[in-house]
Amino acid sequence: MNPNRRLCVIAAVALLVVTAGCVTVSPSIGSSEDSAVFERVSTVSEWGTSSVQASVTLAPAATTEMGVTRLNVITDSGSSFYTTTVDAGQTSVSLPIPTQTRSQIVAVNTVNGTVVDTYNVTVRGSRYP
């Protein structure tokens, strides 16, 4: 790698750490729950600060038969962290999951205002100041 480019990368990472707080390295998303809506939640991120990008695989019937139209990420304190809509037939969703707390992914049917399923997740990994 070019020395100037290496210096830029080091400076960018240092700035990110200073402004964002802790860095979680080699994150993984864990849950021990069975779910009718959520088949898999994982990440391929190598690191994250306040969140990591997660890949959520929904059951084929989640958006059709069960009527899921929205996913909400809620922190352990009850705060809304992220919300996204899902289309009928959609089985793959990308969304951020916080690294500093346990979270829930809540599948909602916005047509009739019901919670279809709740999935508890935790991001694990090595944390550095």
Short mmCIF file of C-alpha atoms in Angstrom, two decimals:
data_model
loop_
_atom_site.label_atom_id
_atom_site.label_comp_id
_atom_site.label_asym_id
_atom_site.label_seq_id
_atom_site.Cartn_x
_atom_site.Cartn_y
_atom_site.Cartn_z
CA MET A 1 0.00 0.00 0.00
CA ASN A 2 1.21 3.49 -0.85
CA PRO A 3 2.64 5.23 2.31
CA ASN A 4 0.42 8.29 1.82
CA ARG A 5 -2.66 6.13 1.45
CA ARG A 6 -1.71 4.11 4.55
CA LEU A 7 -1.33 7.35 6.53
CA CYS A 8 -4.78 8.52 5.32
CA VAL A 9 -6.36 5.22 6.37
CA ILE A 10 -4.72 5.37 9.82
CA ALA A 11 -5.83 8.99 10.27
CA ALA A 12 -9.40 8.18 9.21
CA VAL A 13 -9.63 5.25 11.63
CA ALA A 14 -8.14 7.34 14.46
CA LEU A 15 -10.64 10.15 13.77
CA LEU A 16 -13.48 7.65 13.73
CA VAL A 17 -12.41 6.18 17.08
CA VAL A 18 -12.05 9.61 18.69
CA THR A 19 -15.41 10.88 17.46
CA ALA A 20 -17.43 7.67 17.77
CA GLY A 21 -16.17 6.10 20.98
CA CYS A 22 -15.70 2.35 21.19
CA VAL A 23 -14.96 0.25 18.15
CA THR A 24 -16.32 -3.30 17.99
CA VAL A 25 -14.03 -5.56 15.95
CA SER A 26 -15.07 -8.91 14.41
CA PRO A 27 -18.72 -8.46 15.40
CA SER A 28 -21.26 -11.27 15.35
CA ILE A 29 -24.97 -11.11 16.04
CA GLY A 30 -26.36 -13.66 18.43
CA SER A 31 -29.82 -14.79 19.41
CA SER A 32 -31.07 -18.01 20.93
CA GLU A 33 -34.71 -17.57 19.94
CA ASP A 34 -36.89 -19.46 17.52
CA SER A 35 -39.03 -17.26 15.33
CA ALA A 36 -41.78 -17.68 12.77
CA VAL A 37 -40.75 -14.42 11.05
CA PHE A 38 -36.95 -14.23 11.38
CA GLU A 39 -34.90 -17.05 9.87
CA ARG A 40 -31.44 -15.51 10.28
CA VAL A 41 -29.75 -12.31 11.42
CA SER A 42 -26.04 -11.97 10.67
CA THR A 43 -23.34 -9.47 9.78
CA VAL A 44 -20.34 -9.47 7.49
CA SER A 45 -19.00 -6.20 8.91
CA GLU A 46 -15.40 -6.35 10.07
CA TRP A 47 -15.98 -3.60 12.62
CA GLY A 48 -18.50 -1.06 13.80
CA THR A 49 -18.79 1.87 16.18
CA SER A 50 -22.33 2.57 17.39
CA SER A 51 -23.81 -0.09 15.08
CA VAL A 52 -23.05 -2.83 12.58
CA GLN A 53 -24.91 -3.49 9.36
CA ALA A 54 -26.99 -6.66 9.65
CA SER A 55 -28.48 -8.93 7.04
CA VAL A 56 -31.92 -10.15 8.08
CA THR A 57 -33.50 -13.14 6.36
CA LEU A 58 -37.27 -13.32 6.77
CA ALA A 59 -39.40 -16.43 6.44
CA PRO A 60 -41.04 -16.68 3.00
CA ALA A 61 -44.51 -16.18 4.55
CA ALA A 62 -43.49 -13.20 6.72
CA THR A 63 -44.55 -10.43 4.33
CA THR A 64 -47.31 -12.33 2.56
CA GLU A 65 -49.28 -14.56 4.93
CA MET A 66 -48.20 -12.88 8.20
CA GLY A 67 -48.48 -9.35 6.81
CA VAL A 68 -45.15 -7.88 7.98
CA THR A 69 -44.77 -4.42 6.44
CA ARG A 70 -42.18 -2.79 8.72
CA LEU A 71 -39.17 -3.72 10.85
CA ASN A 72 -38.21 -1.62 13.85
CA VAL A 73 -34.92 -1.90 15.76
CA ILE A 74 -35.49 -1.01 19.42
CA THR A 75 -32.69 -0.64 21.99
CA ASP A 76 -32.82 -2.29 25.41
CA SER A 77 -33.82 1.07 26.89
CA GLY A 78 -36.91 1.15 24.65
CA SER A 79 -35.62 3.80 22.23
CA SER A 80 -36.28 3.50 18.53
CA PHE A 81 -32.96 3.01 16.71
CA TYR A 82 -34.00 2.30 13.11
CA THR A 83 -37.16 1.65 11.07
CA THR A 84 -37.57 0.32 7.55
CA THR A 85 -40.49 -0.84 5.43
CA VAL A 86 -40.61 -4.21 3.70
CA ASP A 87 -42.51 -5.13 0.56
CA ALA A 88 -44.74 -8.14 -0.01
CA GLY A 89 -42.54 -11.08 -0.98
CA GLN A 90 -39.34 -9.48 0.34
CA THR A 91 -37.23 -11.94 2.35
CA SER A 92 -33.92 -10.07 2.72
CA VAL A 93 -33.44 -6.79 4.58
CA SER A 94 -30.31 -4.85 5.53
CA LEU A 95 -30.44 -2.73 8.68
CA PRO A 96 -28.14 -1.43 11.42
CA ILE A 97 -28.03 -3.06 14.87
CA PRO A 98 -26.56 -1.12 17.84
CA THR A 99 -23.33 -2.44 19.35
CA GLN A 100 -23.60 -0.88 22.81
CA THR A 101 -26.80 -2.61 23.98
CA ARG A 102 -29.13 -5.56 23.55
CA SER A 103 -31.79 -4.89 20.95
CA GLN A 104 -35.05 -6.16 19.56
CA ILE A 105 -36.08 -6.36 15.94
CA VAL A 106 -39.83 -5.93 15.87
CA ALA A 107 -41.84 -7.11 12.87
CA VAL A 108 -44.99 -5.00 12.48
CA ASN A 109 -48.11 -5.22 10.37
CA THR A 110 -48.88 -1.53 9.81
CA VAL A 111 -52.18 -2.29 8.07
CA ASN A 112 -53.85 -3.59 11.24
CA GLY A 113 -51.40 -2.11 13.76
CA THR A 114 -50.17 -5.37 15.28
CA VAL A 115 -46.76 -6.67 16.31
CA VAL A 116 -46.24 -9.91 14.40
CA ASP A 117 -43.00 -11.01 16.12
CA THR A 118 -40.14 -9.73 18.25
CA TYR A 119 -36.58 -11.04 17.93
CA ASN A 120 -33.95 -10.27 20.60
CA VAL A 121 -30.38 -9.82 19.35
CA THR A 122 -26.99 -8.93 20.81
CA VAL A 123 -23.90 -7.78 18.91
CA ARG A 124 -20.76 -9.44 20.26
CA GLY A 125 -17.14 -8.74 19.40
CA SER A 126 -13.90 -7.34 20.76
CA ARG A 127 -14.28 -3.77 21.97
CA TYR A 128 -11.54 -1.19 21.92
CA PRO A 129 -11.70 2.23 23.54
#
